[in-house]
mmCIF file of C-alpha atoms and ligand atoms in Angstrom:
data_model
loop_
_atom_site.group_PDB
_atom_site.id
_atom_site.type_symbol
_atom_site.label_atom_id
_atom_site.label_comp_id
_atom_site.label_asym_id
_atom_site.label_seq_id
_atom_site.Cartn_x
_atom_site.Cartn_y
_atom_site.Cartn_z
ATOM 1 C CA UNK C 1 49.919 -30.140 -2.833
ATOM 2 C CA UNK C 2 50.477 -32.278 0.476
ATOM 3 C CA UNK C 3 48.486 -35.026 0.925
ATOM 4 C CA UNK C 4 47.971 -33.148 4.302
ATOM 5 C CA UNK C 5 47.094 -29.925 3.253
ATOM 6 C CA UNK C 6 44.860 -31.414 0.616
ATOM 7 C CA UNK C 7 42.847 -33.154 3.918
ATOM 8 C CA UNK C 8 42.403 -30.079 5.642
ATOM 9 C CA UNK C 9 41.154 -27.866 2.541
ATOM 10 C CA UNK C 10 38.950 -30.840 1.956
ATOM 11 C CA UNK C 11 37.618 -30.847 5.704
ATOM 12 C CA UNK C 12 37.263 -26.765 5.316
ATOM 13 C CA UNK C 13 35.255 -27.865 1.898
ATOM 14 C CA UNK C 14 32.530 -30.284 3.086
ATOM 15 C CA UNK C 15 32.112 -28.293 6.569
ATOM 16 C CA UNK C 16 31.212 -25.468 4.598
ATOM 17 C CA UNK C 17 29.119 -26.904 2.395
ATOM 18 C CA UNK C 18 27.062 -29.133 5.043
ATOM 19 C CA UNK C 19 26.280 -25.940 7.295
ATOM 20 C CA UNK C 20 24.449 -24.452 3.892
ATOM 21 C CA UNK C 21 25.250 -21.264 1.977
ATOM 22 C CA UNK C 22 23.107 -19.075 3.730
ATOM 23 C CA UNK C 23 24.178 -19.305 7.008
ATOM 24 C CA UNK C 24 27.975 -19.464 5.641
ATOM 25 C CA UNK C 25 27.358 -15.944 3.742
ATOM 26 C CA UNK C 26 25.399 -15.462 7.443
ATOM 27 C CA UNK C 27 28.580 -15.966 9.506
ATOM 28 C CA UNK C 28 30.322 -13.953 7.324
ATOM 29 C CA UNK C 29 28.268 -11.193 7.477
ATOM 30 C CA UNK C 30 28.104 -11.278 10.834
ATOM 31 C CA UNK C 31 29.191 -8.692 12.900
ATOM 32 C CA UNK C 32 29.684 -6.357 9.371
ATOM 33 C CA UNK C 33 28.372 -3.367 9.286
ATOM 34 C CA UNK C 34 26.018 -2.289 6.374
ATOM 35 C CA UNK C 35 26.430 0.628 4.911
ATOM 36 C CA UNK C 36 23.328 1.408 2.370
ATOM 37 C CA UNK C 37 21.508 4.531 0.387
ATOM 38 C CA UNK C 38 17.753 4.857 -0.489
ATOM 39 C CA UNK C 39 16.443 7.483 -2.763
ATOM 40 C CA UNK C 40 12.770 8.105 -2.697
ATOM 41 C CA UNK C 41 10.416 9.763 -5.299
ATOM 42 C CA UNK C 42 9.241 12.519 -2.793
ATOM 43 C CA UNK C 43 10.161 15.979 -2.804
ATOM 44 C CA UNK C 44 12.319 17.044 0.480
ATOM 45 C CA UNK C 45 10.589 17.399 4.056
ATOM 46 C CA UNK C 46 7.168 15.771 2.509
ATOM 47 C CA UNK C 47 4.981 15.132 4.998
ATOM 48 C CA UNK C 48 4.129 11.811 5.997
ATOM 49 C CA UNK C 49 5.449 10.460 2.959
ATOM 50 C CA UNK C 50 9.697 11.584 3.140
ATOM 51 C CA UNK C 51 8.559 11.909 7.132
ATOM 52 C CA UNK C 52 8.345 7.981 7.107
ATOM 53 C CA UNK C 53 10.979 7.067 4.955
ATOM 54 C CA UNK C 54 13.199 9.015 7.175
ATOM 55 C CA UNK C 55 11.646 7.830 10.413
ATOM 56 C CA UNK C 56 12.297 4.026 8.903
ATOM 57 C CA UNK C 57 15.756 4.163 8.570
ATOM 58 C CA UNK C 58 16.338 5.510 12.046
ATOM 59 C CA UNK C 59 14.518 2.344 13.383
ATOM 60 C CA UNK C 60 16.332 -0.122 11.414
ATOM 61 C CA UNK C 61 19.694 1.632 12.646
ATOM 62 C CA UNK C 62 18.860 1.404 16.487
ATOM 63 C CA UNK C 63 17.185 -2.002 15.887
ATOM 64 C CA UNK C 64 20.477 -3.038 14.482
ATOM 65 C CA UNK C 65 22.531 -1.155 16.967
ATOM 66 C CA UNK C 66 23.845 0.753 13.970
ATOM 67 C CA UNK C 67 24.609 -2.917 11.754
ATOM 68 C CA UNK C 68 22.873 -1.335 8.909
ATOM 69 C CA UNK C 69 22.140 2.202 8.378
ATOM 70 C CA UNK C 70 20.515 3.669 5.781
ATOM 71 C CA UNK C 71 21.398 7.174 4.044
ATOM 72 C CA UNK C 72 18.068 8.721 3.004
ATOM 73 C CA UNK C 73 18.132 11.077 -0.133
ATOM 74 C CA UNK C 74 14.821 12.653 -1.540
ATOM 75 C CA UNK C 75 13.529 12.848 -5.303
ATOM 76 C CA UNK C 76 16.497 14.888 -7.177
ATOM 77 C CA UNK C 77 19.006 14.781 -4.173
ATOM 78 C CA UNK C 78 20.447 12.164 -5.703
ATOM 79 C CA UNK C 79 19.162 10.987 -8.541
ATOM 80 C CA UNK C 80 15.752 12.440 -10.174
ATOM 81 C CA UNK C 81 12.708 11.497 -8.358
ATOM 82 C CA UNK C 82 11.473 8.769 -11.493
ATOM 83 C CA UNK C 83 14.912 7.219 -11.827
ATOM 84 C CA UNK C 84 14.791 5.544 -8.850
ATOM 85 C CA UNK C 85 13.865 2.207 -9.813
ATOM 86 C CA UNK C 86 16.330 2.229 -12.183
ATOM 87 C CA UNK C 87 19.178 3.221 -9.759
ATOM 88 C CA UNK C 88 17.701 0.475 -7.185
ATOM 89 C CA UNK C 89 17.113 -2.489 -10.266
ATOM 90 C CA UNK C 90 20.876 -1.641 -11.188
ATOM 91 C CA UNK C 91 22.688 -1.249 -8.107
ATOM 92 C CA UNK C 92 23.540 2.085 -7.865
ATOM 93 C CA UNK C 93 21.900 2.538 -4.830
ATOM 94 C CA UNK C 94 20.403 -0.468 -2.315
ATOM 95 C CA UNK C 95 17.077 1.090 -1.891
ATOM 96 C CA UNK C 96 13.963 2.991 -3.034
ATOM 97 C CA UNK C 97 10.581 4.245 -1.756
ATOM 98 C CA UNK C 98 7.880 5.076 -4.264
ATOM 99 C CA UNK C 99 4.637 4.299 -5.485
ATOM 100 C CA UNK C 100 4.351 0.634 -8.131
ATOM 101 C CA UNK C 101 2.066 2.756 -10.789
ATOM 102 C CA UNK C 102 5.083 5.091 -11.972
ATOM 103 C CA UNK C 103 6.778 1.921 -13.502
ATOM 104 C CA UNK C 104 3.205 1.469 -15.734
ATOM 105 C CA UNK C 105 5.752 2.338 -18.164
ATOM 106 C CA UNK C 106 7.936 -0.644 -17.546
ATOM 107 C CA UNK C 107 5.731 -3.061 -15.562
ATOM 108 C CA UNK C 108 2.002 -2.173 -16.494
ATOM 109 C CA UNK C 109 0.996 -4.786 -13.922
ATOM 110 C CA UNK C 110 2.503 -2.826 -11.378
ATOM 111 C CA UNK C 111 -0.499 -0.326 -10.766
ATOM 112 C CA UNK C 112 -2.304 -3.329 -8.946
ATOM 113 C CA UNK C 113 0.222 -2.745 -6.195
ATOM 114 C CA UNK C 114 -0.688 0.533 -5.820
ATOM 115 C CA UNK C 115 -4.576 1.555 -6.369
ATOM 116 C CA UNK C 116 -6.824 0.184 -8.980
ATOM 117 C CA UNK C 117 -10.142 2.322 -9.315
ATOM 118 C CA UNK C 118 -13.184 1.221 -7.540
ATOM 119 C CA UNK C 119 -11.099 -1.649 -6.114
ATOM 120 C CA UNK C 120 -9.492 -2.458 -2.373
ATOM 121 C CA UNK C 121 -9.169 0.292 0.068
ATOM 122 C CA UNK C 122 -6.218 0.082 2.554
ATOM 123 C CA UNK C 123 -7.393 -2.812 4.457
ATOM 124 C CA UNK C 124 -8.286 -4.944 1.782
ATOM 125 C CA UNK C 125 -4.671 -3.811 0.235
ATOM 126 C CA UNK C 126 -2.513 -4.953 3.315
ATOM 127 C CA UNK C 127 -5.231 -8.091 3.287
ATOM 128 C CA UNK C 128 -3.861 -8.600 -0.437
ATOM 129 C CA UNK C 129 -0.759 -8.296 0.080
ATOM 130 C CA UNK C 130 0.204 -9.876 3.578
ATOM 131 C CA UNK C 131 -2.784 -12.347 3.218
ATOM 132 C CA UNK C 132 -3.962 -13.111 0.086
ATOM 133 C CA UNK C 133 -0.934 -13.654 -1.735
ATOM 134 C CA UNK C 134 -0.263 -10.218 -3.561
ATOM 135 C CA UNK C 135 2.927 -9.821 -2.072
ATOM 136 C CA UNK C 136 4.144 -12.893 -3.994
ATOM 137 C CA UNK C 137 2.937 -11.826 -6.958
ATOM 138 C CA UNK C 138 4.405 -8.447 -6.472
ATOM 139 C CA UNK C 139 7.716 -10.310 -5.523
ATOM 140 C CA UNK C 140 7.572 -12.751 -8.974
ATOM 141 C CA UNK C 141 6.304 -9.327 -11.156
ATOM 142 C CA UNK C 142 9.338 -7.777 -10.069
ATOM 143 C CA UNK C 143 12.210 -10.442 -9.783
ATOM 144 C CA UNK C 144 13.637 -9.790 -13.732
ATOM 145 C CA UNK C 145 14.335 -6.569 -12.198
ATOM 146 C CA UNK C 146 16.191 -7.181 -9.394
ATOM 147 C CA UNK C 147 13.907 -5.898 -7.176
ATOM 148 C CA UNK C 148 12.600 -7.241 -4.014
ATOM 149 C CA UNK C 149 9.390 -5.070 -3.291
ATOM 150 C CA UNK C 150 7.885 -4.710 0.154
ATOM 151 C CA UNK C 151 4.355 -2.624 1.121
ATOM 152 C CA UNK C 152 5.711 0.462 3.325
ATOM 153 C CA UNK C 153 3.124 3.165 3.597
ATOM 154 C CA UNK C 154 -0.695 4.293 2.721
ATOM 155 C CA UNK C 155 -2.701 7.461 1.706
ATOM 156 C CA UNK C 156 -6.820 5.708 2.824
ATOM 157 C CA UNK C 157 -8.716 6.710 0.207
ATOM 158 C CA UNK C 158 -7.898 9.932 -1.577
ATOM 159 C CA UNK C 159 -9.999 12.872 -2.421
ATOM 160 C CA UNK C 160 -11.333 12.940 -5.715
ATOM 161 C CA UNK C 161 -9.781 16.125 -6.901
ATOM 162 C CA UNK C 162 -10.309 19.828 -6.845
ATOM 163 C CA UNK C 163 -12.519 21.259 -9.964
ATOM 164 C CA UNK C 164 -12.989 24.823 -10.987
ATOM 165 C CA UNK C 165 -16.420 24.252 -12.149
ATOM 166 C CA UNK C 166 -19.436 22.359 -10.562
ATOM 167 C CA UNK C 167 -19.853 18.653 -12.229
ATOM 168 C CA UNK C 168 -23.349 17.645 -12.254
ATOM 169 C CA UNK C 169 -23.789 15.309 -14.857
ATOM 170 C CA UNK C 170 -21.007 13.119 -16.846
ATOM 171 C CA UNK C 171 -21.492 15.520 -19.607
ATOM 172 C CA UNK C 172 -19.662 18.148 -17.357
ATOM 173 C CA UNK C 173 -16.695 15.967 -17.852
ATOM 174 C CA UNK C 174 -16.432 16.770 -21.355
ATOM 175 C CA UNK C 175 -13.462 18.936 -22.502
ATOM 176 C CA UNK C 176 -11.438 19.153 -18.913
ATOM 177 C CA UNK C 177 -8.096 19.105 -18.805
ATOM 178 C CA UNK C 178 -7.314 17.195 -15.017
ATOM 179 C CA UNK C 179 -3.932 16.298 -13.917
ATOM 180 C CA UNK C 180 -4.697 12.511 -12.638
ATOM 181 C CA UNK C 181 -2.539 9.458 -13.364
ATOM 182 C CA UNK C 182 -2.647 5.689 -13.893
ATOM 183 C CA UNK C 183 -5.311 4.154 -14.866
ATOM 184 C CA UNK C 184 -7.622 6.961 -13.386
ATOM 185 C CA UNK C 185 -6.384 8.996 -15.947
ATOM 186 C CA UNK C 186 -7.304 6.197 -18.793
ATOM 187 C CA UNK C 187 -10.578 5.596 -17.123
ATOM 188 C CA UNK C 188 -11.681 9.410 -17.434
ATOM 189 C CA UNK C 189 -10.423 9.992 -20.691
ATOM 190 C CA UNK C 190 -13.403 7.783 -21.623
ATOM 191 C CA UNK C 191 -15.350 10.109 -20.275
ATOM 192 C CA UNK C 192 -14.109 12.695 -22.372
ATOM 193 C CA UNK C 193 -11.962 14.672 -19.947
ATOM 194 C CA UNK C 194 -7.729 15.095 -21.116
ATOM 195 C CA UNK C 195 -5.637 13.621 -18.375
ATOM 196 C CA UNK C 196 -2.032 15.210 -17.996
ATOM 197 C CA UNK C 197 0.676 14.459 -15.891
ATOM 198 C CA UNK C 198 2.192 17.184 -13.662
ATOM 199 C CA UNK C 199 4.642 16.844 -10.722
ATOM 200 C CA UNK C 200 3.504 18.342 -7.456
ATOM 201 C CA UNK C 201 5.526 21.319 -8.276
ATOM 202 C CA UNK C 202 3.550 22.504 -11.001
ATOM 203 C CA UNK C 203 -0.193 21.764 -10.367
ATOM 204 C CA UNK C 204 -0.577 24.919 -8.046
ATOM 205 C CA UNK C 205 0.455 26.974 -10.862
ATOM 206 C CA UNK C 206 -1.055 24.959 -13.551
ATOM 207 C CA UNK C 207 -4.717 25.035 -11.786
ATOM 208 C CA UNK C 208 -4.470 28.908 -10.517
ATOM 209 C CA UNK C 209 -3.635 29.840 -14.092
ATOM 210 C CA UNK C 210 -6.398 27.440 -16.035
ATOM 211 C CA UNK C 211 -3.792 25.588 -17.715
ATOM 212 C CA UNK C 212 -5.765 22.646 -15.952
ATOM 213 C CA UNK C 213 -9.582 22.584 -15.087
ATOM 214 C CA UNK C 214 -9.009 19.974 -12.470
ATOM 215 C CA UNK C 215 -6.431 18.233 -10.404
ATOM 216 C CA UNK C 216 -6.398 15.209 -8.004
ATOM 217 C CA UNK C 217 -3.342 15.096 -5.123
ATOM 218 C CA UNK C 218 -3.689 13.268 -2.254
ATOM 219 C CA UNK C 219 -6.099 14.148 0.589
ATOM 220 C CA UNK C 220 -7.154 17.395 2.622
ATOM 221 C CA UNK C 221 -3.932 17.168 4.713
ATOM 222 C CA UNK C 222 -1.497 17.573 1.706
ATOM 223 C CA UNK C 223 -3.871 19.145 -0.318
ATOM 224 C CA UNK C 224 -4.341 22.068 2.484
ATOM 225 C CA UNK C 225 -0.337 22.377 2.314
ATOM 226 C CA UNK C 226 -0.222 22.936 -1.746
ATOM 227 C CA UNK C 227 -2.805 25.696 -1.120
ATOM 228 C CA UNK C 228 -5.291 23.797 -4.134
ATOM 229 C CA UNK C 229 -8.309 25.556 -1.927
ATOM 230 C CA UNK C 230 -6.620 29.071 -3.553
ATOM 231 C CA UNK C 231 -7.164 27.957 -7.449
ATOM 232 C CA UNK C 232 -10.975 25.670 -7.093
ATOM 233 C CA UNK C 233 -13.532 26.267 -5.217
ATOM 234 C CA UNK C 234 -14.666 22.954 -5.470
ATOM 235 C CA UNK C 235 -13.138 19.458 -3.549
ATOM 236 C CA UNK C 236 -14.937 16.753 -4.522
ATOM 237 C CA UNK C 237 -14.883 12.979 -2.637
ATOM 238 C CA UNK C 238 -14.561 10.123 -2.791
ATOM 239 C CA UNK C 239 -11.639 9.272 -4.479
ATOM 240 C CA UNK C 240 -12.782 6.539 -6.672
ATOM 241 C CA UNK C 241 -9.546 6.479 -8.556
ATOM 242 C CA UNK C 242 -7.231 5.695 -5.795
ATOM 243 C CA UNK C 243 -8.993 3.984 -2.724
ATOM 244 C CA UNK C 244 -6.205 3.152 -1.266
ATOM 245 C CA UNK C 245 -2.900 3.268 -2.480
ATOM 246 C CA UNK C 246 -0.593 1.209 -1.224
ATOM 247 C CA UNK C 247 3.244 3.230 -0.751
ATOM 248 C CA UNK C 248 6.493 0.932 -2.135
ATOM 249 C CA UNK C 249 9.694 0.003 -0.562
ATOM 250 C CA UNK C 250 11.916 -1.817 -3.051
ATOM 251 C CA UNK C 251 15.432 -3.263 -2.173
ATOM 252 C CA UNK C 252 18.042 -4.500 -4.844
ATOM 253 C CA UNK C 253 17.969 -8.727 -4.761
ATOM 254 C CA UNK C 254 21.453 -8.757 -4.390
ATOM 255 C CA UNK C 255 21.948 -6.540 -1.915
ATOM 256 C CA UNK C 256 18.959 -7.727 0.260
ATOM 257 C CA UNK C 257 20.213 -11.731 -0.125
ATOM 258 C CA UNK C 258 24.231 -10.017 1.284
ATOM 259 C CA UNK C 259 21.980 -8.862 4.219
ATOM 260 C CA UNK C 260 22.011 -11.433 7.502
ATOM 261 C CA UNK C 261 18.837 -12.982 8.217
ATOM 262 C CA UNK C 262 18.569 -10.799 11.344
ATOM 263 C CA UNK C 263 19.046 -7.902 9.353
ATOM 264 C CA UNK C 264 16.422 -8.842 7.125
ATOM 265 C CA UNK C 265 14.030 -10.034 9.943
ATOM 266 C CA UNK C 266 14.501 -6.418 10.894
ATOM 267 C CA UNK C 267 13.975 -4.293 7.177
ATOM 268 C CA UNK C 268 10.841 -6.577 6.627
ATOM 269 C CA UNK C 269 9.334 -5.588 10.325
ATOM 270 C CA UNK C 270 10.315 -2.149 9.805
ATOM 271 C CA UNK C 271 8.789 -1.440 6.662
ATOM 272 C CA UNK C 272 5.766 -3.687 7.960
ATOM 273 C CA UNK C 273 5.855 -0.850 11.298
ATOM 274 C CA UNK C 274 6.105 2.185 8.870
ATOM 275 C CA UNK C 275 3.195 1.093 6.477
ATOM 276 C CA UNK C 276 1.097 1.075 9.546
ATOM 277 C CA UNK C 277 2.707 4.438 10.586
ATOM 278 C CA UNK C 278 1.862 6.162 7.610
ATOM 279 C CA UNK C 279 -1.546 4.995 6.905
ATOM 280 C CA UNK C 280 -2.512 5.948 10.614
ATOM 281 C CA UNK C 281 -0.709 9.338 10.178
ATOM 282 C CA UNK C 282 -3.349 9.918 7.214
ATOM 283 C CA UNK C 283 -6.340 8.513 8.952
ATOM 284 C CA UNK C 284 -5.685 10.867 11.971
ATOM 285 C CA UNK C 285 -4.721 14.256 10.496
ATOM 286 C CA UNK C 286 -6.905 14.679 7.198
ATOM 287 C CA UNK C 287 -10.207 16.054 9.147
ATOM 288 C CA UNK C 288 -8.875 18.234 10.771
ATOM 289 C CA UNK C 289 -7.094 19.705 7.522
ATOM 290 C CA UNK C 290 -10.897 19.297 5.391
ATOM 291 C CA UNK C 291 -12.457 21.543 8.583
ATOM 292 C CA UNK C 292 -9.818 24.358 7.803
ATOM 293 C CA UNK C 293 -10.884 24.181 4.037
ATOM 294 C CA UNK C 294 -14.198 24.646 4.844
ATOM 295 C CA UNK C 295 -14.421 27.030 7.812
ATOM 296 C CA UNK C 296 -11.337 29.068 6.800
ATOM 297 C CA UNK C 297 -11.286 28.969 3.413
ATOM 298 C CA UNK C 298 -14.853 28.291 2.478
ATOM 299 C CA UNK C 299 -14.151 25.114 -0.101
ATOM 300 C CA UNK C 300 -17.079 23.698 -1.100
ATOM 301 C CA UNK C 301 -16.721 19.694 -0.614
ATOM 302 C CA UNK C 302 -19.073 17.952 -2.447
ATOM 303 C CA UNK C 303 -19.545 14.017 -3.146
ATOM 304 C CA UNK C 304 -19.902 13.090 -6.626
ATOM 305 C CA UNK C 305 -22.920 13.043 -8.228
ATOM 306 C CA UNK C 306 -24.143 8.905 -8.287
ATOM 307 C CA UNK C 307 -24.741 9.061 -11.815
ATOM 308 C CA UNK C 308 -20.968 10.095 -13.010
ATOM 309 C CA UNK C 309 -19.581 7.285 -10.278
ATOM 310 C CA UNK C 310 -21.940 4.533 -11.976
ATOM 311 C CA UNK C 311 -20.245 5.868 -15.698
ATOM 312 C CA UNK C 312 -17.072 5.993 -13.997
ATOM 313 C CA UNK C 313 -17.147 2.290 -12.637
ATOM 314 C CA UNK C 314 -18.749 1.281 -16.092
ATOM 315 C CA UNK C 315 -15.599 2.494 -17.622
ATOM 316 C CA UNK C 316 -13.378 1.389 -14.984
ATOM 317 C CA UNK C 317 -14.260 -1.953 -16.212
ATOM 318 C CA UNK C 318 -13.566 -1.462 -19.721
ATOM 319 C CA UNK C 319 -10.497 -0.132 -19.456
ATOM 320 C CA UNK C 320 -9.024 -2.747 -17.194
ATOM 321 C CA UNK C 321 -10.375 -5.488 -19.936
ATOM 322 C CA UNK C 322 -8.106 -3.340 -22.677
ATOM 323 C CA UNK C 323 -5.064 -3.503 -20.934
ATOM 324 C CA UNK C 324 -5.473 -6.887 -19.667
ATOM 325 C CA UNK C 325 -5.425 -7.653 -23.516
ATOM 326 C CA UNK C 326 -2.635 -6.168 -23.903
ATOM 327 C CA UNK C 327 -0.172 -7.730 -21.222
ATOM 328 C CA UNK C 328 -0.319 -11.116 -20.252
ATOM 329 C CA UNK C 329 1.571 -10.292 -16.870
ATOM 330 C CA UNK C 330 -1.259 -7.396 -16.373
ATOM 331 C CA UNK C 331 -3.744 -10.153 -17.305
ATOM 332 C CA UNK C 332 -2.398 -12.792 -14.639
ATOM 333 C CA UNK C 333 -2.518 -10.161 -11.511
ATOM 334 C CA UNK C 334 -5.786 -8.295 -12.623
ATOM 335 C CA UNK C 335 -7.437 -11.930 -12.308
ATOM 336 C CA UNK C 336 -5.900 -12.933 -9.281
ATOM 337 C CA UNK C 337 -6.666 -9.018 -7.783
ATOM 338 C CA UNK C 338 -10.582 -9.553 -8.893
ATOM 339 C CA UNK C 339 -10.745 -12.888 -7.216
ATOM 340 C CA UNK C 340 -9.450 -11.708 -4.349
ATOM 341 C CA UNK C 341 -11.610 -8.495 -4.177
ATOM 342 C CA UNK C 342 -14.482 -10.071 -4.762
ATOM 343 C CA UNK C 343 -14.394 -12.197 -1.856
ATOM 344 C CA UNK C 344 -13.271 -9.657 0.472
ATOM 345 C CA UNK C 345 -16.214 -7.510 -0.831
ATOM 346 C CA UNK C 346 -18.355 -10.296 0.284
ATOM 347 C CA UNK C 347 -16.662 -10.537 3.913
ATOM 348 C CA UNK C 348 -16.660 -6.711 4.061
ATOM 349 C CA UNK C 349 -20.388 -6.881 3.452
ATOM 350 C CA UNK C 350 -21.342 -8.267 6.284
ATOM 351 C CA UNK C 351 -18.270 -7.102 8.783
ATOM 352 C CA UNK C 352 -17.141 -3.578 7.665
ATOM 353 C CA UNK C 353 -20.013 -2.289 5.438
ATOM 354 C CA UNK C 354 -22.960 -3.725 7.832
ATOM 355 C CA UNK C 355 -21.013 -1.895 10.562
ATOM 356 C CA UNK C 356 -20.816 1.515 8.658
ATOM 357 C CA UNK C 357 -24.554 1.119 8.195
ATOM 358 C CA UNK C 358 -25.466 0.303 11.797
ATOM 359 C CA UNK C 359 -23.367 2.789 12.870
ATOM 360 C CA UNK C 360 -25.058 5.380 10.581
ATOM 361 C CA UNK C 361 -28.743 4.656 10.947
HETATM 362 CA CA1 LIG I 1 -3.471 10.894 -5.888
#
């Protein structure tokens, strides 16, 4: 090599370096255009749910003037609906939207990013998370996958689940067959009832038919859509198993660290915009859905009985201790997730809660 040539590779060399890597991969990317897919775990033309997703990924193409777009495919379009972290950990596709607790499988810790029983609703969630340092967590749980997680979406509190029977006591528990998941599902199983798993296309059938004595879903809005009101009689509240599940957007690391910082200034507001979108979507529509239940088709909502919610909580407790035994990552979160609850609890006492009361009395 030239002595000459060698200066001016050199010069090329320590420019480069000085200015940093990321704003070198930065100007490279610059001006690209992105090109990326995103499978989600939903069926087709879900409401709210595949609604948002799809409403997201318009945004982030006019906020980018079309830099990155994002091809949106629902559960099975693609790829089945459960494979998606999978696809997203490995590659195959850039990203996913989901809910944390169906990797319990793979990350048992994950179900804190979605609902924990008698724990935070969703403002205590998006306090968590944006505030109280869950999202970091979340982000360090799920970094050996190659996953960068970000909150995008969420239900309020659920409904506790249709029943074909009246429960009056915990004893009515005994024997049930309910489709619930997560840790919901362990919980009540220590109350004797048999927790399966079914996919949305199956409960209807499953509960009409008595395959199932009892199903949770979501809330009166979907709920009135799968036509549950035709197969039980009775919708009981509140949803103590999921009081507020928190909705998942998850991006593969190495395709969200080739993004431009602008680009990911812009996926991070987005998905920030949508889990507001979502969650308002829910708060707005579900009573007028729970008035057509009752005044059309004559659903009996009840609230739990306070004597099966006190078993229910005892057992909550016990079942988190058990798997907090089991996995030290499930350990580490549940502790930091308590701490944190229990001091919101205390501000919601007097903010929130007094409120609700003052309002009510
Ligand atoms: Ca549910």
């Amino acid at each position: 090599m030239k002595r000459r040539e060698f200066i001016t590779k050199m010069g090329t060399g320590v420019l480069a370096a000085g200015a940093g890597m990321a704003s070198v991969s930065n100007a490279h990317a610059a001006g690209k255009r992105f090109r990326w897919k995103m499978v989600t775990t939903w069926p087709p033309n879900f409401p709210i749910f595949q609604d948002g997703v799809k409403r997201f990924a318009k945004e982030v193409r006019r906020m980018s003037r079309g830099a990155l777009t994002i091809q949106v495919f629902a559960g099975g379009e693609l790829i089945p609906a459960l494979q998606s972290f999978d696809a997203v950990s490995q590659g195959t596709v850039e990203m996913g939207h989901g809910s944390a607790y169906y990797w319990a499988g793979k990350i048992p810790a994950a179900q804190f990013f979605t609902a924990v029983p008698f724990g935070l609703n969703a403002q205590g969630m998006n306090a968590w998370l944006y505030g109280g340092g869950g999202l970091g967590l979340w982000r360090e749980v799920y970094a050996p996958h190659k996953l960068v997680p970000f909150p995008m979406g969420n239900t309020g509190v659920q409904m506790g689940g249709w029943f074909r029977k009246k429960i009056d006591t915990v004893a009515d528990l005994k024997g049930i067959k309910m489709r619930i998941p997560g840790l919901g599902g362990k919980v009540i199983a220590k109350a004797g009832v048999n927790p399966v798993l079914l996919p949305a296309g199956e409960i209807y059938t499953a509960l009409e038919r008595g395959t199932i004595d009892a199903t949770e879903w979501v809330g009166p809005y979907h709920d009135l859509r799968l036509g549950l009101y035709r197969a039980a009689k009775y919708y009981y509240y509140p949803g103590w198993h999921e009081p507020g599940p928190t909705l998942e957007m998850i991006i593969n690391t190495k395709a969200w660290e080739a993004l431009p910082r602008e680009l990911q200034l812009i996926v991070k507001n987005a998905a920030m915009a949508s889990n507001l979108w979502m969650l308002s979507e829910f708060e707005a529509r579900n009573l007028e859905a729970l008035q057509t239940l009752k005044e059309k088709y004559h659903v009996q909502v009840i609230e739990f009985p306070e004597a099966v919610l006190a078993e229910l909580k005892k057992l909550t407790a016990l079942t988190l201790q058990e798997e907090a035994a089991k996995d030290a990552t499930f350990k580490m979160v549940y502790e930091k997730y308590q701490q944190f609850q229990r001091t919101h609890d205390a501000w919601n006492e007097i903010s929130e809660s007094a409120y609700a009361r003052a309002r009510r009395d």
